[in-house]
Short mmCIF file of C-alpha atoms in Angstrom, two decimals:
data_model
loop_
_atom_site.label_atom_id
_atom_site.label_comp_id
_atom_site.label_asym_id
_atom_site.label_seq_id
_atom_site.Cartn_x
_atom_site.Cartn_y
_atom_site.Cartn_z
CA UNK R 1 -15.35 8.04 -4.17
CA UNK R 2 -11.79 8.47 -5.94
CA UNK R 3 -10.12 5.69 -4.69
CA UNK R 4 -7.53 4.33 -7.61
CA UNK R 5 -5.82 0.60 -6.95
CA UNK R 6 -2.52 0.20 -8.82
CA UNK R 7 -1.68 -2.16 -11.44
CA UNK R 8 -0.39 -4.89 -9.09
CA UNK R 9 -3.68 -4.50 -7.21
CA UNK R 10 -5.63 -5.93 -10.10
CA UNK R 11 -3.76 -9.01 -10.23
CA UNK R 12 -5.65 -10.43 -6.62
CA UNK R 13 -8.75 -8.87 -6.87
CA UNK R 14 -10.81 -12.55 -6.52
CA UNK R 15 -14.07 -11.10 -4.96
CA UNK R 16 -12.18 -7.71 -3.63
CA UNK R 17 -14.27 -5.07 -2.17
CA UNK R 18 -10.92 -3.15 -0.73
CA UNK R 19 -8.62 -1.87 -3.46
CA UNK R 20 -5.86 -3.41 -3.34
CA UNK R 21 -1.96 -1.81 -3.93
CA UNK R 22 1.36 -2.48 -3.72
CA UNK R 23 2.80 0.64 -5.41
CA UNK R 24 2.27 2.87 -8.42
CA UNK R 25 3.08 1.80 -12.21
CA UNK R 26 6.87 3.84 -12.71
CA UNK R 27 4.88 6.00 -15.34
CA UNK R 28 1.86 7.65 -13.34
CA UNK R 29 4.44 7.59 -10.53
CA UNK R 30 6.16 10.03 -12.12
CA UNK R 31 3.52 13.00 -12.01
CA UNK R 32 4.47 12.93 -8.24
CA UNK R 33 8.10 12.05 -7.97
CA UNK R 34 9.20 15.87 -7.45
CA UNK R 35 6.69 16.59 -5.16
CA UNK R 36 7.11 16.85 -1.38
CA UNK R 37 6.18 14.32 1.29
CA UNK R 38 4.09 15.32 4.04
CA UNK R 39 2.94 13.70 6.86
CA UNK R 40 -0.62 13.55 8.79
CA UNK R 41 -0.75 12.15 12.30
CA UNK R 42 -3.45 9.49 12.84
CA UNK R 43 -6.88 11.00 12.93
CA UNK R 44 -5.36 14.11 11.03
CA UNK R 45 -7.43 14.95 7.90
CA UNK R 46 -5.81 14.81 4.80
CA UNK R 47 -9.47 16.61 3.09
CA UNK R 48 -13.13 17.14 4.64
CA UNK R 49 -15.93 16.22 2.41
CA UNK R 50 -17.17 19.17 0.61
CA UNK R 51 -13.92 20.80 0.41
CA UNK R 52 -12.64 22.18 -2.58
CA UNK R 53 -11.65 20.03 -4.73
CA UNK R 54 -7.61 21.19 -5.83
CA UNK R 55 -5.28 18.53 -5.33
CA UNK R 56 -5.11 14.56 -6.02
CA UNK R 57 -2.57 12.53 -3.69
CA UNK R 58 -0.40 9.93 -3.23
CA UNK R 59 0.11 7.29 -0.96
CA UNK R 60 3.94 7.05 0.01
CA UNK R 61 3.06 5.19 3.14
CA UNK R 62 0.71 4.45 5.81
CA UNK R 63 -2.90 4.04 6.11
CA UNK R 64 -5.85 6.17 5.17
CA UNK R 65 -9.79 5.64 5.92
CA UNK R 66 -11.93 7.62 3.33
CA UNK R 67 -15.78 7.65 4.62
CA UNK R 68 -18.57 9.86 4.30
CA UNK R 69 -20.70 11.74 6.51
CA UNK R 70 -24.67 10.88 6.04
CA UNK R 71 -27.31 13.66 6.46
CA UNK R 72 -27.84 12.53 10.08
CA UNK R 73 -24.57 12.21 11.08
CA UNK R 74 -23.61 8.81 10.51
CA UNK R 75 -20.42 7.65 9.42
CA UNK R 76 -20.19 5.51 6.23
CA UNK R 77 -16.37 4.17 5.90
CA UNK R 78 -16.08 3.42 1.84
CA UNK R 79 -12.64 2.28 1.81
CA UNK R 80 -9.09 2.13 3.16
CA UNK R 81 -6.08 3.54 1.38
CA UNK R 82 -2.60 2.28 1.30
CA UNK R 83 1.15 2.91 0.18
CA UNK R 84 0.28 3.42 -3.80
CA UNK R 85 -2.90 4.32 -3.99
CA UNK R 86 -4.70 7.81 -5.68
CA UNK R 87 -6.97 9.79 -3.39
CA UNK R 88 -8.96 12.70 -4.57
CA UNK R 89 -9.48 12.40 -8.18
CA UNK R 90 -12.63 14.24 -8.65
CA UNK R 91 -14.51 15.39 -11.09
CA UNK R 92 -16.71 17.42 -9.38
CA UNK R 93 -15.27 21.01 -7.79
CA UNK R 94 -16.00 19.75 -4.24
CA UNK R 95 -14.92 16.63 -2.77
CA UNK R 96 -17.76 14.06 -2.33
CA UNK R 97 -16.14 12.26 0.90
CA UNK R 98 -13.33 12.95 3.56
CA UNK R 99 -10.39 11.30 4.05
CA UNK R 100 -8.26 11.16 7.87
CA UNK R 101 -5.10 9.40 8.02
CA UNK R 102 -5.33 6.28 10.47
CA UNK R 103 -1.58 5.50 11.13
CA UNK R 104 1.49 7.79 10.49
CA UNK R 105 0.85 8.85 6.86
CA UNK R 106 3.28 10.22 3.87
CA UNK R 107 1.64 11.12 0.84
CA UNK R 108 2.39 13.51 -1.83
CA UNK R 109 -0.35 16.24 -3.15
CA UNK R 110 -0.75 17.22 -6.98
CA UNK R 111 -2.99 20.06 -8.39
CA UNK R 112 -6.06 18.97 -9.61
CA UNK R 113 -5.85 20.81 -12.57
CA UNK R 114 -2.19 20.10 -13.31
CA UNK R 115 -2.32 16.67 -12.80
CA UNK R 116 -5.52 16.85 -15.35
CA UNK R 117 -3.29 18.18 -17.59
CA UNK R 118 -0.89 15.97 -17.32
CA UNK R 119 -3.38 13.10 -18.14
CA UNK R 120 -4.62 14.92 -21.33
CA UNK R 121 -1.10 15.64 -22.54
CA UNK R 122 0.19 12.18 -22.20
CA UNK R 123 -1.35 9.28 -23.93
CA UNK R 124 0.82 6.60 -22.41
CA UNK R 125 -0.59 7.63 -18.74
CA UNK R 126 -4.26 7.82 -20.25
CA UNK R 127 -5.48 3.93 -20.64
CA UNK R 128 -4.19 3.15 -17.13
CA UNK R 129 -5.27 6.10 -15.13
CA UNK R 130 -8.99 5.76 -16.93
CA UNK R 131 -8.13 1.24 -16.67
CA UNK R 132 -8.30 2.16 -12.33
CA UNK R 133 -11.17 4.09 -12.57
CA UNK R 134 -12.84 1.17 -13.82
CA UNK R 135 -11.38 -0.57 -11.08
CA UNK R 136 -12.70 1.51 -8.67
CA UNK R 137 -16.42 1.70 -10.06
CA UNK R 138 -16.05 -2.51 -9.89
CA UNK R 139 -14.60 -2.08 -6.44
CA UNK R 140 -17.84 0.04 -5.44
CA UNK R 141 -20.51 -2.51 -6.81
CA UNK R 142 -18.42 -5.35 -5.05
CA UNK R 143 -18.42 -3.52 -1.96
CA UNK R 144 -22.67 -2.85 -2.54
CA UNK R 145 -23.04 -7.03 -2.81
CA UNK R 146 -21.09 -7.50 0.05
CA UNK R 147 -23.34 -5.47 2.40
CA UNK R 148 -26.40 -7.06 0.18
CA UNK R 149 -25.60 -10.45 0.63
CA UNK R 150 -22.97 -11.87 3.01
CA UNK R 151 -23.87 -12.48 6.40
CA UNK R 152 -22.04 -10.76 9.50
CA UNK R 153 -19.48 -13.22 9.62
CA UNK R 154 -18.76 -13.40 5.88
CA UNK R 155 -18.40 -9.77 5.86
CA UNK R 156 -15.90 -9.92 8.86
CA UNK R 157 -14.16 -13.01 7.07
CA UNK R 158 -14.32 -11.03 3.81
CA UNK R 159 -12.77 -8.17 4.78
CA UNK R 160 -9.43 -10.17 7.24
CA UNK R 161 -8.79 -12.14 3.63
CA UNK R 162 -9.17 -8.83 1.34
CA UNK R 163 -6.76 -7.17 4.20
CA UNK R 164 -4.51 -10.21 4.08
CA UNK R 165 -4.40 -10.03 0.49
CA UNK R 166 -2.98 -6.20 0.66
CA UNK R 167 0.08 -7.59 1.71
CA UNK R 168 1.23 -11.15 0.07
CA UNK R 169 3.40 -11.56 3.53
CA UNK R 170 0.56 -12.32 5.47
CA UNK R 171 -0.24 -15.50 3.53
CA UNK R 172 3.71 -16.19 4.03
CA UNK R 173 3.60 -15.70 7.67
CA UNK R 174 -0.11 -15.83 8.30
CA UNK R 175 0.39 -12.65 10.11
CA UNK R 176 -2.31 -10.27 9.80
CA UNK R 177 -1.60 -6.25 11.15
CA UNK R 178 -5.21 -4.33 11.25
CA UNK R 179 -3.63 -0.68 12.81
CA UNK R 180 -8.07 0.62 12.01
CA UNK R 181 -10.27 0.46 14.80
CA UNK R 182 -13.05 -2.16 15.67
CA UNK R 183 -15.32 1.04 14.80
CA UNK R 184 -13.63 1.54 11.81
CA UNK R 185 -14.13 -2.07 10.54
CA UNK R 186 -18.00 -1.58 11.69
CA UNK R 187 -18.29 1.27 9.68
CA UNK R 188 -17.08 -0.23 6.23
CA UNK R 189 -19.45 -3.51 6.92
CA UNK R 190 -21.88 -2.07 7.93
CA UNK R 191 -21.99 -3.65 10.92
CA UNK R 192 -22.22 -2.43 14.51
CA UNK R 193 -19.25 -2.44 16.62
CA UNK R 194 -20.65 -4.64 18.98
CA UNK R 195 -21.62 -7.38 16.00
CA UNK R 196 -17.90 -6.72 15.28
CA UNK R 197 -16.19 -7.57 18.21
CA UNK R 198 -18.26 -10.50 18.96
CA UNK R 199 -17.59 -12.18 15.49
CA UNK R 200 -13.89 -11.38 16.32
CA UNK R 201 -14.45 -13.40 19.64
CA UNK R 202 -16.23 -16.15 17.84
CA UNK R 203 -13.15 -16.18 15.30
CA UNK R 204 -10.46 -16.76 18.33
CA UNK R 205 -12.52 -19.20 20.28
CA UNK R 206 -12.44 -21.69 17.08
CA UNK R 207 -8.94 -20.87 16.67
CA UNK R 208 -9.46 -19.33 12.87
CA UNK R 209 -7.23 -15.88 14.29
CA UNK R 210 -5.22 -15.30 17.31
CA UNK R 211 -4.44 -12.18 19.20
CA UNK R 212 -0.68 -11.34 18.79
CA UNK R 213 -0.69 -7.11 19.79
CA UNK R 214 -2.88 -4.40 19.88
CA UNK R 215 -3.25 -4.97 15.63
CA UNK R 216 -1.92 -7.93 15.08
CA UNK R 217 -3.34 -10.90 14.67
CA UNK R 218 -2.13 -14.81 13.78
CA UNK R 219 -4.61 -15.93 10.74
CA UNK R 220 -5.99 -19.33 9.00
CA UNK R 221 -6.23 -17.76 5.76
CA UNK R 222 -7.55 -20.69 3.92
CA UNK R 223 -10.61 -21.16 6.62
CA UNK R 224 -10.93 -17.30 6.56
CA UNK R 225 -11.58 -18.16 2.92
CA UNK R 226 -13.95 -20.48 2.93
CA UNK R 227 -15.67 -19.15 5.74
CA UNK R 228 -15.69 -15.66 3.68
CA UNK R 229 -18.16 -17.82 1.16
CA UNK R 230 -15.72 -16.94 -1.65
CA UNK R 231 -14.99 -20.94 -2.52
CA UNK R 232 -17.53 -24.06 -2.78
CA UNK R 233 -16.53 -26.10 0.33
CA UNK R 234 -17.47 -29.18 -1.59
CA UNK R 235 -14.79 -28.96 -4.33
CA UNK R 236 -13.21 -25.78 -3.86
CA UNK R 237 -10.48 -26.78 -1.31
CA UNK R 238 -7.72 -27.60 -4.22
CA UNK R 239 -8.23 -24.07 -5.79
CA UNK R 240 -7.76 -22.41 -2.28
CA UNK R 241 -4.89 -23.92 -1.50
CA UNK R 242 -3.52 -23.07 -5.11
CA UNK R 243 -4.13 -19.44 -4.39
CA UNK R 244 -2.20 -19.24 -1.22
CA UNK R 245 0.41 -21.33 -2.51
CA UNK R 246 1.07 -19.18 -5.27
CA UNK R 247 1.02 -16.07 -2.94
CA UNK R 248 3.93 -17.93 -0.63
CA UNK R 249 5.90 -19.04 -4.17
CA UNK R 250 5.71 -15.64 -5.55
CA UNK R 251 6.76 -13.60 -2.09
CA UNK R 252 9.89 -16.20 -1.47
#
C-alpha cells in the first residue's frame, strides 16, 4: 500500500499505526500545485485495485479509506487518508489496493510517470519522498503488531488516540469527529462490527467518550491513552500528560 504521511506527520507518530498529516512539505507540494482539483462523493472510487497504475494523488481535503479486497471477498481496510497525504505511488503497473472517498473529497491526480520523473530530476524532492516511504513501510509493521498483540479494546482505544492525534484540536477541545463507519473501523482492526460497537458502548458507559452527533464524539484522551496500553500506568502518568500538554501549547 502507497500511503505517504507528510513531514509534520512524523513528528507524533508515538506508537502510530494511521499515518498521520497535516499538509505537504512546500517542495513536493509543488509537483501538484497546477493541477486541477476534483472531487469524489463519499463511497465514490478514486481507483479499484488492479487498475492501472497511471496517476499518484493528492489529498486537498477530505477523507479517504484505502482497503483491499481478499480472494474470498473480504474487505481488509489498510489505512485512512487525509488532507496531505500521497495515494497511489506504485511501483508495480497495477494498483495493489483500492481506494473510495469516505466524506466529500478534493484531491489532485499526477501521472505516474511524470511525477517519477520529477523525483529523478530533482534531488531536493528525493530524500523526503523516499524518507515517507520509510514511513509508510514502519506504519505497515505497526499496524501488523497492533492486530498481533492488543486486545479489542486497545485496538479501539488505539485507533480514537491515533485519530485524535490527526488533528492537534482534538486534544485542545477533546473533540473527536470519526465521519468512517463502525464497519469501516471493524475492518482496519480487524475486528467485527459487532465487537466494535460494543467496545464503543463500554467506552460511553465509563464515561471515557461521549456521543455529541452522528461522528462526533467528546474524548478523555489521556485515559484513551492509557487504556490504548501505549504508557506504563505505574509511572507513565507525568509523560502523558506532557504529551497532551504540549499538543494544547503548540495549537494555542
Amino acid at each position: 500500500m502507497a500511503v505517504v504521511p507528510t513531514e509534520n506527520a512524523r513528528q507524533y507518530r508515538s506508537g502510530s499505526v494511521i499515518p498521520l498529516a497535516s499538509r505537504l512539505q512546500p517542495s513536493l507540494a509543488c509537483v501538484f500545485d497546477r493541477q486541477p482539483i476534483e472531487i469524489f462523493e463519499p463511497g465514490q472510487p478514486i481507483f479499484w485495485q488492479s487498475d492501472p497504475a497511471k496517476h499518484v494523488f493528492e489529498i486537498v481535503e477530505g477523507l479517504v479509506r484505502v482497503f483491499k479486497i481478499l480472494s474470498d471477498g473480504r474487505r481488509v481496510i489498510t489505512g485512512f487518508l487525509y488532507a496531505g497525504d500521497l495515494i497511489g505511488i506504485s511501483l508495480m503497473d497495477r494498483y495493489l489496493y483500492g481506494s473510495e472517498a469516505v466524506t466529500r473529497t478534493k484531491v489532485r491526480r499526477f501521472s505516474r510517470q511524470s511525477f517519477q520523473q520529477r523525483m529523478y530530476q530533482s534531488p531536493e524532492l528525493r530524500p523526503s519522498f523516499f524518507a515517507r516511504l520509510s514511513d509508510e513501510m514502519a506504519a505497515a509493521q505497526e499496524q501488523m503488531v497492533l492486530l498481533a498483540t492488543k486486545t479489542a479494546e486497545e485496538r479501539v482505544c488505539t485507533f480514537l488516540v491515533l485519530t485524535a492525534r490527526r488533528d492537534r484540536g482534538a486534544f485542545v477541545v477533546s473533540q473527536l469527529d470519526l465521519p468512517m463507519t463502525r464497519q469501516d473501523i471493524a475492518d482496519y482492526l480487524g475486528l467485527t462490527i459487532e465487537t466494535v460497537s460494543r467496545t464503543f458502548s463500554s467506552l460511553a458507559s465509563r464515561g471515557v467518550i461521549t456521543a455529541e452527533g452522528r461522528h462526533q464524539y467528546r474524548i478523555k484522551i489521556e485515559k484513551l491513552i492509557t487504556l490504548a496500553g501505549e504508557v506504563d500506568t505505574s509511572h507513565g502518568e507525568a509523560d502523558m500528560h506532557d504529551e497532551v500538554n504540549a499538543l494544547r501549547f503548540a495549537s494555542a
